[in-house]
XYZ file of C-alpha atoms in Angstrom:
141
model
C 7.842 -26.330 -0.732
C 4.269 -27.630 0.350
C 1.605 -25.339 0.588
C 1.456 -25.818 4.589
C 5.117 -25.276 4.965
C 4.697 -21.919 3.267
C 1.495 -21.012 5.127
C 3.151 -21.874 8.066
C 6.165 -19.683 6.909
C 3.882 -16.605 6.504
C 2.468 -17.193 9.934
C 5.356 -17.200 11.944
C 7.187 -14.097 9.617
C 3.786 -12.325 10.772
C 3.835 -13.610 14.399
C 7.561 -12.689 14.777
C 7.311 -9.282 13.469
C 4.298 -8.394 15.638
C 5.458 -10.166 19.019
C 9.133 -9.497 18.706
C 8.377 -5.710 18.560
C 5.520 -5.573 21.280
C 7.821 -7.687 23.653
C 11.374 -6.286 23.025
C 9.961 -2.795 22.638
C 7.751 -3.245 25.696
C 4.571 -2.460 23.592
C 6.598 0.562 22.463
C 7.707 2.005 25.716
C 11.447 0.883 25.434
C 13.131 4.215 24.592
C 16.637 2.583 23.868
C 15.510 1.070 20.483
C 14.254 4.614 18.954
C 17.227 6.236 20.636
C 19.604 3.916 18.831
C 18.391 4.230 15.478
C 15.926 6.846 15.190
C 15.639 6.920 11.558
C 14.424 3.285 11.077
C 13.466 2.095 14.365
C 11.425 5.091 15.625
C 7.904 4.078 17.463
C 6.378 4.504 14.216
C 8.864 2.356 12.596
C 8.312 -0.280 15.152
C 4.671 0.256 14.558
C 5.116 -0.404 10.646
C 7.002 -3.720 11.510
C 4.030 -4.769 13.396
C 1.898 -3.704 10.497
C 3.984 -5.736 8.034
C 3.427 -8.793 10.347
C -0.254 -8.452 9.791
C -0.043 -8.503 6.101
C 2.234 -11.498 6.433
C -0.697 -13.059 8.360
C -3.115 -11.907 6.259
C -1.622 -13.101 2.893
C -0.648 -16.646 4.544
C -3.618 -18.567 3.364
C -3.908 -16.769 -0.183
C -0.240 -16.249 -1.139
C -0.798 -18.458 -4.446
C -2.692 -15.402 -5.892
C -0.237 -12.551 -4.762
C 2.998 -13.411 -6.521
C 3.873 -9.605 -6.657
C 2.920 -8.954 -3.056
C 5.301 -12.010 -2.139
C 7.711 -10.030 -4.414
C 7.299 -6.787 -2.263
C 8.085 -8.676 0.644
C 11.296 -10.044 -0.682
C 12.355 -6.552 -1.143
C 11.137 -5.521 2.186
C 12.922 -8.202 3.679
C 16.306 -7.393 1.868
C 16.079 -3.790 2.634
C 15.801 -4.594 6.202
C 18.657 -7.306 6.219
C 20.935 -4.717 4.596
C 19.941 -1.757 6.646
C 20.936 -4.004 9.724
C 24.017 -4.986 8.207
C 25.195 -1.671 7.543
C 24.187 -0.769 10.952
C 25.832 -3.769 12.890
C 29.224 -3.203 10.978
C 29.381 0.319 11.870
C 27.947 0.420 15.539
C 28.734 -1.317 18.719
C 25.873 -3.174 19.713
C 27.378 -4.111 23.311
C 26.974 -0.283 24.030
C 23.134 -0.774 23.440
C 23.234 -3.919 25.516
C 24.439 -1.606 28.333
C 21.711 0.808 27.894
C 18.951 -1.873 27.587
C 19.232 -5.817 27.329
C 15.874 -6.007 25.168
C 17.128 -3.228 22.681
C 20.585 -5.267 22.717
C 18.790 -8.022 21.722
C 16.582 -6.693 19.432
C 19.676 -4.908 17.422
C 21.476 -8.242 17.656
C 18.760 -10.303 15.630
C 16.552 -8.539 13.580
C 18.620 -8.284 10.609
C 19.332 -11.986 10.636
C 15.403 -12.683 11.218
C 14.730 -10.554 8.066
C 17.616 -12.316 5.832
C 16.093 -15.611 6.836
C 12.496 -14.262 5.821
C 14.147 -12.814 2.948
C 15.247 -16.051 1.733
C 12.007 -17.593 2.399
C 9.852 -14.937 0.523
C 12.159 -15.474 -2.318
C 11.749 -19.015 -2.525
C 7.991 -18.728 -2.463
C 8.205 -16.218 -5.080
C 10.464 -18.223 -7.458
C 7.950 -21.403 -6.902
C 5.278 -19.035 -7.704
C 6.977 -17.858 -10.962
C 7.625 -21.096 -11.928
C 4.329 -22.666 -11.422
C 2.883 -19.595 -13.194
C 5.278 -20.145 -16.171
C 4.524 -23.667 -16.310
C 0.942 -22.826 -16.438
C 1.087 -20.759 -19.135
C 3.358 -23.179 -21.189
C 0.666 -25.815 -20.530
C -2.099 -23.417 -21.936
C 0.099 -22.624 -25.224
C 0.290 -26.753 -25.581
């Protein structure tokens, strides 16, 4: 993956986190999202998703220097994807759509988004790990 592709991936991830939360939660005024899952998707939880988005943006041009932060992103995205999968397989998303279409959209897609960015961040982490290993090998030669 090229540096530009990776940088843009971080930017897209950050913007998706921020803009999707602000839009679908109607700037934290959509009560249907926190009512549906008050533990994970409270207004505080939604705010923290937007904060993660800010962190993704902050790292976009310096990701090469923070391999373990990228590793934390892998874990963060995996946790949200697993939580979403457990939620989507044990709840009726149609009932959420009946309450509020924006909340229904949110619950339909957030885990898929997190899973895709889990894969992206994992690939970046792996690439950084390999690069570091090769540099260490060359330094020993």
